[in-house]
């Protein structure tokens, strides 16, 4: 098992609504049907699982690589075990869950494609959210400063970040096409957690979306 934590600590700076809930997690929760069986991969402190349990009455499970995260989840009464997305998803049987969720963790995995394939093997649907490294602020900092970008949502330096696979919205769409999955829904969020219009072209999302959330399923 890898010693690194799965979740970017910068999610503490993610946009939140008036009640204090992370906006991207609320978007994810809206994609989940009530009463579903859910696996949250890299569940961190269990904030998403708590939302789903309280608002959607789901049968929720989680895996988290850090012992600290597992302890926080257990203290909240959540069913979470210690595990690594890169290695432990292979142990789950086919069609074990209705939804497998990977929130703000894909870019921190060693094998994103393999992880995505396992998610869609063990779950009927997969929900993936990630920070968009194609955002215009990232591009400008690379262009004018010549350095790896740092933003409010991604404040770590290049040598101290947990992110090892930098991904744009366009990159993820290409990966979905290569894996052969169906994109049932997609949402792009700006820096304040507002949703970008769904009728704008993909390049607009890739340029102005700071985060993206995708609902995926297998092609029949």
Short mmCIF file of C-alpha atoms in Angstrom, two decimals:
data_model
loop_
_atom_site.label_atom_id
_atom_site.label_comp_id
_atom_site.label_asym_id
_atom_site.label_seq_id
_atom_site.Cartn_x
_atom_site.Cartn_y
_atom_site.Cartn_z
CA UNK A 1 0.00 0.00 0.00
CA UNK A 2 1.33 3.42 -0.92
CA UNK A 3 2.02 5.73 1.98
CA UNK A 4 0.77 8.89 0.32
CA UNK A 5 -2.73 10.22 1.16
CA UNK A 6 -5.29 9.91 -1.61
CA UNK A 7 -7.05 13.22 -1.31
CA UNK A 8 -5.64 16.66 -2.08
CA UNK A 9 -5.55 18.62 1.17
CA UNK A 10 -6.49 21.73 -0.77
CA UNK A 11 -10.11 20.57 -0.93
CA UNK A 12 -10.39 22.42 2.37
CA UNK A 13 -10.35 25.57 0.21
CA UNK A 14 -13.07 24.32 -2.17
CA UNK A 15 -16.17 26.47 -2.70
CA UNK A 16 -18.87 25.96 -0.08
CA UNK A 17 -22.50 27.02 0.16
CA UNK A 18 -24.10 29.08 2.91
CA UNK A 19 -24.50 26.04 5.17
CA UNK A 20 -20.82 25.14 4.82
CA UNK A 21 -21.17 22.13 2.52
CA UNK A 22 -18.72 21.73 -0.36
CA UNK A 23 -20.52 22.60 -3.60
CA UNK A 24 -18.81 19.88 -5.65
CA UNK A 25 -19.93 17.23 -3.16
CA UNK A 26 -23.51 18.48 -3.38
CA UNK A 27 -23.32 18.16 -7.18
CA UNK A 28 -22.10 14.58 -6.75
CA UNK A 29 -24.88 13.79 -4.29
CA UNK A 30 -27.51 15.06 -6.74
CA UNK A 31 -26.39 12.37 -9.21
CA UNK A 32 -27.05 9.54 -6.73
CA UNK A 33 -30.49 7.93 -6.47
CA UNK A 34 -32.02 7.51 -3.00
CA UNK A 35 -31.41 4.17 -1.32
CA UNK A 36 -28.52 3.24 -3.61
CA UNK A 37 -25.56 1.11 -2.62
CA UNK A 38 -22.50 3.37 -2.81
CA UNK A 39 -18.74 2.97 -2.54
CA UNK A 40 -16.78 6.20 -1.98
CA UNK A 41 -13.16 5.64 -3.02
CA UNK A 42 -10.65 7.90 -1.29
CA UNK A 43 -13.41 9.19 0.98
CA UNK A 44 -11.18 11.45 3.07
CA UNK A 45 -12.92 12.58 6.25
CA UNK A 46 -16.27 11.13 5.09
CA UNK A 47 -17.99 14.43 4.27
CA UNK A 48 -19.58 13.07 1.07
CA UNK A 49 -20.65 9.78 2.66
CA UNK A 50 -22.25 11.74 5.49
CA UNK A 51 -24.19 13.88 3.01
CA UNK A 52 -25.37 10.82 1.08
CA UNK A 53 -26.36 8.95 4.23
CA UNK A 54 -28.36 11.86 5.63
CA UNK A 55 -30.00 13.13 2.43
CA UNK A 56 -30.25 10.05 0.19
CA UNK A 57 -30.50 7.21 2.74
CA UNK A 58 -27.81 5.28 0.87
CA UNK A 59 -26.09 2.08 1.92
CA UNK A 60 -22.68 3.75 1.96
CA UNK A 61 -19.21 2.23 2.18
CA UNK A 62 -15.83 3.91 1.85
CA UNK A 63 -12.13 3.18 1.46
CA UNK A 64 -9.47 5.67 2.45
CA UNK A 65 -5.70 5.29 2.42
CA UNK A 66 -4.89 7.48 5.42
CA UNK A 67 -5.42 6.13 8.91
CA UNK A 68 -6.36 9.63 10.08
CA UNK A 69 -9.14 9.79 7.48
CA UNK A 70 -10.44 6.34 8.43
CA UNK A 71 -10.54 7.33 12.10
CA UNK A 72 -12.48 10.51 11.31
CA UNK A 73 -15.01 8.50 9.27
CA UNK A 74 -15.45 5.84 11.93
CA UNK A 75 -16.00 8.57 14.53
CA UNK A 76 -18.90 9.78 12.37
CA UNK A 77 -20.42 6.29 12.34
CA UNK A 78 -19.45 5.58 8.72
CA UNK A 79 -18.46 2.16 7.35
CA UNK A 80 -14.97 2.90 6.06
CA UNK A 81 -11.88 0.71 5.77
CA UNK A 82 -8.28 1.55 5.01
CA UNK A 83 -7.36 0.83 1.40
CA UNK A 84 -5.69 2.10 -1.77
CA UNK A 85 -7.64 2.82 -4.96
CA UNK A 86 -4.70 1.74 -7.12
CA UNK A 87 -4.46 -1.75 -5.65
CA UNK A 88 -7.56 -2.68 -3.66
CA UNK A 89 -10.38 -2.10 -6.16
CA UNK A 90 -9.28 -5.27 -7.95
CA UNK A 91 -10.49 -7.27 -4.92
CA UNK A 92 -14.11 -6.13 -5.25
CA UNK A 93 -16.55 -8.39 -7.18
CA UNK A 94 -18.38 -7.31 -10.32
CA UNK A 95 -21.59 -5.29 -9.91
CA UNK A 96 -21.17 -4.94 -6.15
CA UNK A 97 -22.47 -1.35 -6.02
CA UNK A 98 -24.93 0.96 -7.76
CA UNK A 99 -22.43 3.85 -7.69
CA UNK A 100 -18.68 4.01 -7.22
CA UNK A 101 -17.49 7.55 -6.51
CA UNK A 102 -14.02 9.02 -6.90
CA UNK A 103 -14.11 12.62 -5.70
CA UNK A 104 -11.04 14.85 -6.21
CA UNK A 105 -8.80 11.78 -6.18
CA UNK A 106 -8.32 10.63 -9.79
CA UNK A 107 -5.33 12.91 -10.35
CA UNK A 108 -3.61 11.43 -7.27
CA UNK A 109 -3.77 7.80 -8.48
CA UNK A 110 -0.91 5.99 -10.17
CA UNK A 111 -3.08 4.35 -12.84
CA UNK A 112 -6.16 6.51 -13.54
CA UNK A 113 -7.37 4.38 -16.47
CA UNK A 114 -7.16 1.13 -14.49
CA UNK A 115 -8.94 2.75 -11.55
CA UNK A 116 -11.73 3.99 -13.83
CA UNK A 117 -12.12 0.56 -15.43
CA UNK A 118 -12.41 -1.10 -12.01
CA UNK A 119 -14.97 1.48 -10.91
CA UNK A 120 -17.20 0.63 -13.86
CA UNK A 121 -16.68 -3.09 -13.31
CA UNK A 122 -17.74 -3.11 -9.67
CA UNK A 123 -20.40 -0.40 -10.01
CA UNK A 124 -23.33 0.10 -12.36
CA UNK A 125 -22.36 3.78 -12.53
CA UNK A 126 -19.28 5.80 -11.65
CA UNK A 127 -19.07 9.42 -10.55
CA UNK A 128 -15.72 11.15 -10.96
CA UNK A 129 -14.79 14.70 -9.98
CA UNK A 130 -11.41 16.36 -10.43
CA UNK A 131 -9.70 19.76 -10.64
CA UNK A 132 -9.26 21.03 -14.19
CA UNK A 133 -5.62 21.78 -14.99
CA UNK A 134 -6.72 23.36 -18.27
CA UNK A 135 -8.29 26.36 -16.49
CA UNK A 136 -7.23 29.74 -17.87
CA UNK A 137 -5.44 30.72 -14.63
CA UNK A 138 -3.24 27.64 -14.93
CA UNK A 139 -2.43 28.44 -18.55
CA UNK A 140 -1.54 32.06 -17.84
CA UNK A 141 0.79 31.19 -14.99
CA UNK A 142 2.61 28.67 -17.14
CA UNK A 143 2.78 31.12 -20.05
CA UNK A 144 3.94 34.24 -18.20
CA UNK A 145 5.70 32.87 -15.12
CA UNK A 146 7.08 29.67 -16.61
CA UNK A 147 6.33 27.79 -13.39
CA UNK A 148 3.90 25.08 -12.34
CA UNK A 149 0.71 26.91 -11.32
CA UNK A 150 -0.55 27.30 -7.76
CA UNK A 151 -4.13 28.37 -7.06
CA UNK A 152 -6.45 28.62 -4.07
CA UNK A 153 -7.78 25.13 -4.77
CA UNK A 154 -4.33 23.71 -5.59
CA UNK A 155 -1.90 25.63 -3.37
CA UNK A 156 0.90 23.05 -3.10
CA UNK A 157 4.22 23.41 -4.90
CA UNK A 158 5.07 20.97 -7.70
CA UNK A 159 7.43 19.00 -5.43
CA UNK A 160 4.98 18.81 -2.53
CA UNK A 161 1.69 17.99 -4.25
CA UNK A 162 -0.19 14.71 -4.10
CA UNK A 163 -1.28 15.15 -7.72
CA UNK A 164 0.79 12.98 -10.07
CA UNK A 165 -1.39 12.93 -13.20
CA UNK A 166 -2.40 16.42 -14.28
CA UNK A 167 -5.70 16.23 -16.12
CA UNK A 168 -7.93 18.65 -18.04
CA UNK A 169 -11.63 18.25 -18.80
CA UNK A 170 -10.71 17.50 -22.40
CA UNK A 171 -8.19 14.86 -21.28
CA UNK A 172 -10.83 13.12 -19.18
CA UNK A 173 -13.32 13.10 -22.05
CA UNK A 174 -10.68 11.47 -24.23
CA UNK A 175 -10.04 8.85 -21.54
CA UNK A 176 -13.75 8.07 -21.35
CA UNK A 177 -13.83 7.56 -25.12
CA UNK A 178 -10.79 5.28 -24.98
CA UNK A 179 -12.24 3.19 -22.16
CA UNK A 180 -15.59 3.08 -23.96
CA UNK A 181 -17.92 4.46 -21.31
CA UNK A 182 -21.13 6.43 -21.61
CA UNK A 183 -21.17 9.97 -20.22
CA UNK A 184 -24.66 10.30 -18.74
CA UNK A 185 -24.12 13.75 -17.23
CA UNK A 186 -21.37 16.30 -16.72
CA UNK A 187 -21.09 19.48 -14.69
CA UNK A 188 -18.33 22.11 -14.71
CA UNK A 189 -17.94 24.51 -11.77
CA UNK A 190 -16.26 27.90 -11.71
CA UNK A 191 -14.06 29.21 -8.89
CA UNK A 192 -17.12 30.16 -6.78
CA UNK A 193 -18.87 26.82 -7.22
CA UNK A 194 -21.29 28.10 -9.85
CA UNK A 195 -22.31 25.76 -12.66
CA UNK A 196 -21.23 26.71 -16.18
CA UNK A 197 -23.99 26.60 -18.78
CA UNK A 198 -24.55 23.14 -20.22
CA UNK A 199 -25.09 24.41 -23.77
CA UNK A 200 -21.65 25.96 -24.17
CA UNK A 201 -18.96 24.06 -26.15
CA UNK A 202 -16.49 21.77 -24.37
CA UNK A 203 -13.57 24.11 -24.98
CA UNK A 204 -15.38 26.73 -22.87
CA UNK A 205 -15.65 24.26 -19.97
CA UNK A 206 -12.00 23.35 -20.42
CA UNK A 207 -11.00 27.01 -20.25
CA UNK A 208 -13.26 28.34 -17.50
CA UNK A 209 -14.17 25.33 -15.36
CA UNK A 210 -12.07 24.91 -12.21
CA UNK A 211 -13.66 21.56 -11.39
CA UNK A 212 -15.66 18.96 -13.28
CA UNK A 213 -18.03 16.18 -12.20
CA UNK A 214 -18.92 13.29 -14.54
CA UNK A 215 -21.61 10.61 -14.19
CA UNK A 216 -20.54 7.55 -16.19
CA UNK A 217 -21.93 4.14 -17.04
CA UNK A 218 -20.94 1.21 -19.22
CA UNK A 219 -21.97 1.23 -22.85
CA UNK A 220 -24.52 -1.48 -23.46
#
